[in-house]
Amino acid sequence: MKKVYLIGIGTGTHEGLTGKASGIISSCDLLFGADRMLEAAAQYPGKKINTYKPDEISDFLKDSEWEKAGVLLSGDVGFYSGAKKLMTALEEYQPELVPGISTVSAFCAALGLSWDEVSVVSLHGRQMNAVGIADCSRYTFCLLDGAGGVRKLADRLLYYAFDNVILHIGGRIGYSDEKIYHMRLKEAAAFDCAGPVAAVIENPTPRERVFPELADEELIRSDVPMTKAEVRCVAIQKLGLSKSSVLYDIGAGTGSVAVQAALCYPESSVYAIECKEEALRLIEENKRKFRADNVTIVAGKAPEAFLDIPAPTHAFIGGSGGRMREILRRLWEKNPRTVVLISMITLETLSETLTLAEEYGIEPEVVQLSVSKAKKAGKSRLMLAQNPVMLIKLETEAAHE
């Protein structure tokens, strides 16, 4: 019976192989992998094929004579590995996973750091919010695209004023010429070295509140309308976001909802959609002030601004510009499961939204918030009322499927 193994080879050297991995590799007729992976198996007899692409490996296996085949993968097969796609592409062979030493465990060992204290992200060929995760973690491990990835990461952290951060950088971890560097961000912005690179961001003062409340006074506002703190808190709770959410903040104003949602869910993607120039400037300032790097600012009017951005899972409408019907239609065209929450203060907008809900066959959830805040007047305190705000939540039948 033919057997396929997906083998984690650790840091990339023969010495970094586990005993089990070494034994399996020695028994394989075919060995697949990128150049660096095949170098670690150079002394083994199996035929070496320089590819790591699932479709090419599948085709080669179908056209060849063999009994055992191994695909060599960097690090560990369960840590940001190509094994996921290979498991699907080669499922007819029921591939067996063979774990290896991951880069995060090898580098943290070199630093003398227990990696159960470390948050982990990969910026190696993918986008993740390293800024947001580093903001609330003492240590953040990053897989990077070489020295250029280090420079890009340092520039990003400098933009968000991480003044006291230290970058621990590992070059060619596990090789005989392994190098470990410890530097401030300004030094790292000019960093250069050859070969694979990883880094640990050490932030001595991480943000401790996982779901931060942003006081209205903290936000940079000018005269642009803003969703107030109490309404923001209820709105974000009502939206029911998750770490994989894609949120549109439509008519974002100062970006208060976008920024707070982004901070509460640093692994989500938030799109602040706004057409007014002054508001766009304020959104960028608030994004930078609060280190909300997972906010993408989209300049333009809704719904035309939706064209070139990913489909939403959730949408908050703080301002529709009189185009509520078109906005709802376009949102549900992009994703019929989009959960929509609309904030309003006028009865006319309420009436229009209820009519649209009826047309779509939706039973809306309607909440009115009446907030009063104490203000000192002489020796006394008076409760001053803010405008009542209505929140309407719209979920199509598809959202419940």
Coordinates of C-alpha atoms in Angstrom, one line a residue, residues 81-338:
S81 CA 2.6 25.0 7.5
G82 CA 1.7 24.1 3.9
A83 CA 0.5 20.8 5.3
K84 CA -3.1 22.0 5.4
K85 CA -3.4 22.3 1.6
L86 CA -1.4 19.1 1.1
M87 CA -3.8 17.1 3.3
T88 CA -6.6 18.1 1.0
A89 CA -4.7 17.7 -2.3
L90 CA -3.3 14.2 -1.3
E91 CA -6.3 12.9 0.7
E92 CA -6.5 9.8 -1.5
Y93 CA -3.2 8.6 0.1
Q94 CA -4.3 9.5 3.7
P95 CA -1.1 11.3 4.4
E96 CA 0.5 10.9 7.9
L97 CA 1.7 14.1 9.7
V98 CA 5.2 13.9 11.2
P99 CA 5.8 16.8 13.6
G100 CA 9.1 18.7 13.7
I101 CA 10.6 21.5 15.9
S102 CA 8.8 24.7 15.1
T103 CA 10.6 28.0 14.6
V104 CA 8.8 29.6 17.5
S105 CA 10.0 26.9 19.9
A106 CA 13.6 26.9 18.6
F107 CA 13.9 30.7 18.7
C108 CA 12.3 31.1 22.1
A109 CA 14.7 28.4 23.4
A110 CA 17.6 30.4 22.0
L111 CA 16.3 33.5 23.8
G112 CA 15.8 31.6 27.0
L113 CA 12.1 32.4 26.8
S114 CA 9.2 30.1 27.7
W115 CA 7.0 30.3 24.7
D116 CA 3.8 29.7 26.5
E117 CA 4.1 33.4 27.4
V118 CA 4.3 34.4 23.7
S119 CA 1.6 35.5 21.3
V120 CA 2.2 34.2 17.8
V121 CA 1.6 35.8 14.4
S122 CA 2.9 35.1 10.9
L123 CA 3.7 37.8 8.4
H124 CA 5.4 35.4 6.1
G125 CA 3.3 35.7 2.9
R126 CA 0.2 36.8 4.8
Q127 CA -1.5 39.8 6.5
M128 CA -2.0 39.8 10.3
N129 CA -2.4 42.6 12.8
A130 CA 0.9 42.3 14.5
V131 CA 0.6 45.9 15.8
G132 CA -2.7 45.1 17.7
I133 CA -1.4 41.9 19.1
A134 CA 1.9 43.4 20.2
D135 CA 0.0 46.2 21.9
C136 CA -1.6 43.9 24.4
S137 CA 1.2 41.2 24.7
R138 CA 4.5 41.3 26.6
Y139 CA 6.0 39.1 23.9
T140 CA 4.9 38.6 20.3
F141 CA 6.6 36.1 17.9
C142 CA 6.5 37.0 14.2
L143 CA 7.4 34.8 11.3
L144 CA 8.8 37.2 8.6
D145 CA 9.7 37.5 5.0
G146 CA 13.5 37.9 5.5
A147 CA 15.3 41.1 6.4
G148 CA 12.7 43.2 4.4
G149 CA 10.0 41.9 6.8
V150 CA 12.0 43.1 9.8
R151 CA 12.4 46.6 8.3
K152 CA 8.7 46.7 7.4
L153 CA 7.7 45.5 10.9
A154 CA 10.0 48.1 12.6
D155 CA 8.6 50.9 10.4
R156 CA 5.1 49.9 11.3
L157 CA 5.8 49.8 15.0
L158 CA 7.5 53.2 14.8
Y159 CA 4.5 54.7 13.1
Y160 CA 2.4 53.7 16.1
A161 CA 4.9 55.1 18.6
F162 CA 6.0 51.9 20.3
D163 CA 8.9 53.9 21.8
N164 CA 10.1 51.4 24.4
V165 CA 9.8 48.2 22.3
I166 CA 12.8 45.9 21.8
L167 CA 13.1 43.6 18.8
H168 CA 14.8 40.3 19.3
I169 CA 15.7 39.0 15.8
G170 CA 16.8 35.5 14.8
G171 CA 18.6 34.9 11.5
R172 CA 19.1 31.4 10.2
I173 CA 17.8 29.8 13.4
G174 CA 19.2 26.3 14.0
Y175 CA 22.0 26.6 11.4
S176 CA 25.7 26.8 12.4
D177 CA 25.8 30.5 11.4
E178 CA 22.7 31.4 13.5
K179 CA 22.7 35.0 14.6
I180 CA 20.6 36.7 17.2
Y181 CA 20.2 40.4 17.4
H182 CA 18.6 42.7 20.1
M183 CA 17.8 46.2 19.0
R184 CA 15.6 49.2 19.2
L185 CA 13.1 49.9 16.4
K186 CA 15.2 52.7 14.8
E187 CA 18.1 50.3 14.4
A188 CA 15.8 47.6 13.1
A189 CA 14.4 49.9 10.5
A190 CA 17.8 49.5 8.7
F191 CA 18.3 45.8 9.5
D192 CA 19.9 43.5 6.9
C193 CA 20.9 39.9 6.9
A194 CA 20.6 36.9 4.6
G195 CA 18.3 33.9 4.9
P196 CA 15.1 33.1 6.9
V197 CA 14.3 35.5 9.8
A198 CA 12.0 35.6 12.8
A199 CA 11.5 38.2 15.5
V200 CA 10.1 38.5 19.0
I201 CA 8.6 41.9 19.9
E202 CA 9.1 42.7 23.5
N203 CA 6.7 45.3 24.8
P204 CA 7.4 46.1 28.5
T205 CA 4.1 48.0 28.9
P206 CA 1.3 46.0 27.1
R207 CA -2.3 47.2 27.2
E208 CA -4.0 45.1 29.8
R209 CA -7.7 45.7 29.0
V210 CA -8.8 43.2 26.4
F211 CA -12.0 45.1 25.6
P212 CA -11.0 48.8 26.1
E213 CA -13.6 51.5 26.6
L214 CA -12.5 54.7 24.8
A215 CA -13.7 57.9 26.5
D216 CA -15.1 60.4 24.1
E217 CA -12.5 62.9 25.4
E218 CA -9.7 60.6 24.3
L219 CA -10.8 60.6 20.6
I220 CA -9.6 63.3 18.2
R221 CA -12.8 64.9 17.0
S222 CA -12.9 68.5 15.7
D223 CA -16.5 69.2 14.6
V224 CA -17.1 65.9 12.9
P225 CA -20.1 63.9 14.3
M226 CA -19.2 61.0 16.6
T227 CA -21.0 58.0 18.0
K228 CA -20.8 58.4 21.8
A229 CA -19.1 56.0 24.2
E230 CA -22.2 54.4 25.6
V231 CA -23.8 53.8 22.2
R232 CA -20.5 52.4 20.9
C233 CA -20.3 49.9 23.6
V234 CA -23.9 48.7 23.0
A235 CA -23.5 48.7 19.3
I236 CA -20.3 46.6 19.3
Q237 CA -22.0 44.1 21.6
K238 CA -25.1 44.0 19.4
L239 CA -23.1 43.4 16.3
G240 CA -21.8 40.1 17.7
L241 CA -18.3 40.4 16.2
S242 CA -15.7 37.6 16.3
K243 CA -12.0 37.5 15.6
S244 CA -12.6 36.6 11.9
S245 CA -15.2 39.3 11.3
V246 CA -15.0 41.8 8.4
L247 CA -16.8 45.0 9.6
Y248 CA -17.9 47.9 7.5
D249 CA -18.2 51.2 9.5
I250 CA -20.3 53.2 7.0
G251 CA -20.3 56.9 7.5
A252 CA -17.4 56.4 9.9
G253 CA -17.1 60.1 11.0
T254 CA -14.2 60.2 13.5
G255 CA -13.8 56.5 13.2
S256 CA -14.8 56.0 16.9
V257 CA -16.8 52.7 16.2
A258 CA -14.2 51.4 13.7
V259 CA -11.3 52.0 16.1
Q260 CA -13.0 50.6 19.2
A261 CA -14.2 47.5 17.4
A262 CA -10.7 47.0 16.0
L263 CA -9.2 47.2 19.4
C264 CA -11.7 44.8 20.9
Y265 CA -11.1 42.3 18.1
P266 CA -7.5 42.8 16.9
E267 CA -7.7 39.8 14.5
S268 CA -10.7 41.1 12.7
S269 CA -10.7 43.4 9.6
V270 CA -12.4 46.8 9.9
Y271 CA -13.2 49.1 7.0
A272 CA -13.9 52.7 7.9
I273 CA -15.9 54.1 4.9
E274 CA -16.2 57.9 4.7
C275 CA -16.4 60.5 2.0
K276 CA -15.6 63.8 3.9
E277 CA -12.0 64.9 3.8
E278 CA -11.9 66.3 7.3
A279 CA -13.4 63.1 8.7
L280 CA -10.9 60.9 6.8
R281 CA -8.0 62.9 8.4
L282 CA -9.5 62.4 11.8
I283 CA -10.0 58.6 11.3
E284 CA -6.3 58.3 10.4
E285 CA -5.3 60.3 13.5
N286 CA -7.4 58.2 15.8
K287 CA -6.3 55.0 14.1
R288 CA -2.7 56.0 14.8
K289 CA -3.3 57.2 18.3
F290 CA -5.0 54.0 19.4
R291 CA -2.8 51.6 17.3
A292 CA -5.7 50.2 15.4
D293 CA -3.7 48.8 12.5
N294 CA -6.5 46.5 11.4
V295 CA -8.6 49.5 10.4
T296 CA -8.5 50.2 6.6
I297 CA -9.7 53.7 5.6
V298 CA -11.9 53.7 2.5
A299 CA -12.4 57.1 0.9
G300 CA -15.7 57.3 -0.9
K301 CA -19.5 57.3 -0.8
A302 CA -21.4 54.1 0.1
P303 CA -22.4 51.9 -1.6
E304 CA -19.9 52.6 -4.4
A305 CA -17.0 52.4 -2.0
F306 CA -17.8 48.7 -1.3
L307 CA -16.6 47.7 -4.8
D308 CA -13.0 46.9 -4.2
I309 CA -13.0 45.7 -0.6
P310 CA -13.7 42.2 0.8
A311 CA -17.3 41.2 1.5
P312 CA -18.5 42.1 5.0
T313 CA -19.7 39.8 7.7
H314 CA -21.1 42.8 9.7
A315 CA -21.9 46.4 9.0
F316 CA -22.5 49.4 11.2
I317 CA -24.3 52.3 9.5
G318 CA -23.8 55.6 11.3
G319 CA -24.7 57.7 8.3
S320 CA -26.3 56.7 5.1
G321 CA -26.4 60.0 3.2
G322 CA -30.0 59.3 2.3
R323 CA -29.1 56.1 0.5
M324 CA -30.2 53.4 2.9
R325 CA -32.0 51.3 0.4
E326 CA -29.0 51.1 -2.0
I327 CA -26.6 50.5 0.9
L328 CA -28.6 47.5 2.2
R329 CA -29.1 46.1 -1.2
R330 CA -25.4 46.2 -2.0
L331 CA -24.4 44.8 1.4
W332 CA -26.6 41.8 1.0
E333 CA -25.5 41.3 -2.6
K334 CA -21.9 41.0 -1.4
N335 CA -22.9 38.7 1.5
P336 CA -26.5 37.7 2.2
R337 CA -25.4 36.8 5.7
T338 CA -24.2 40.3 6.6

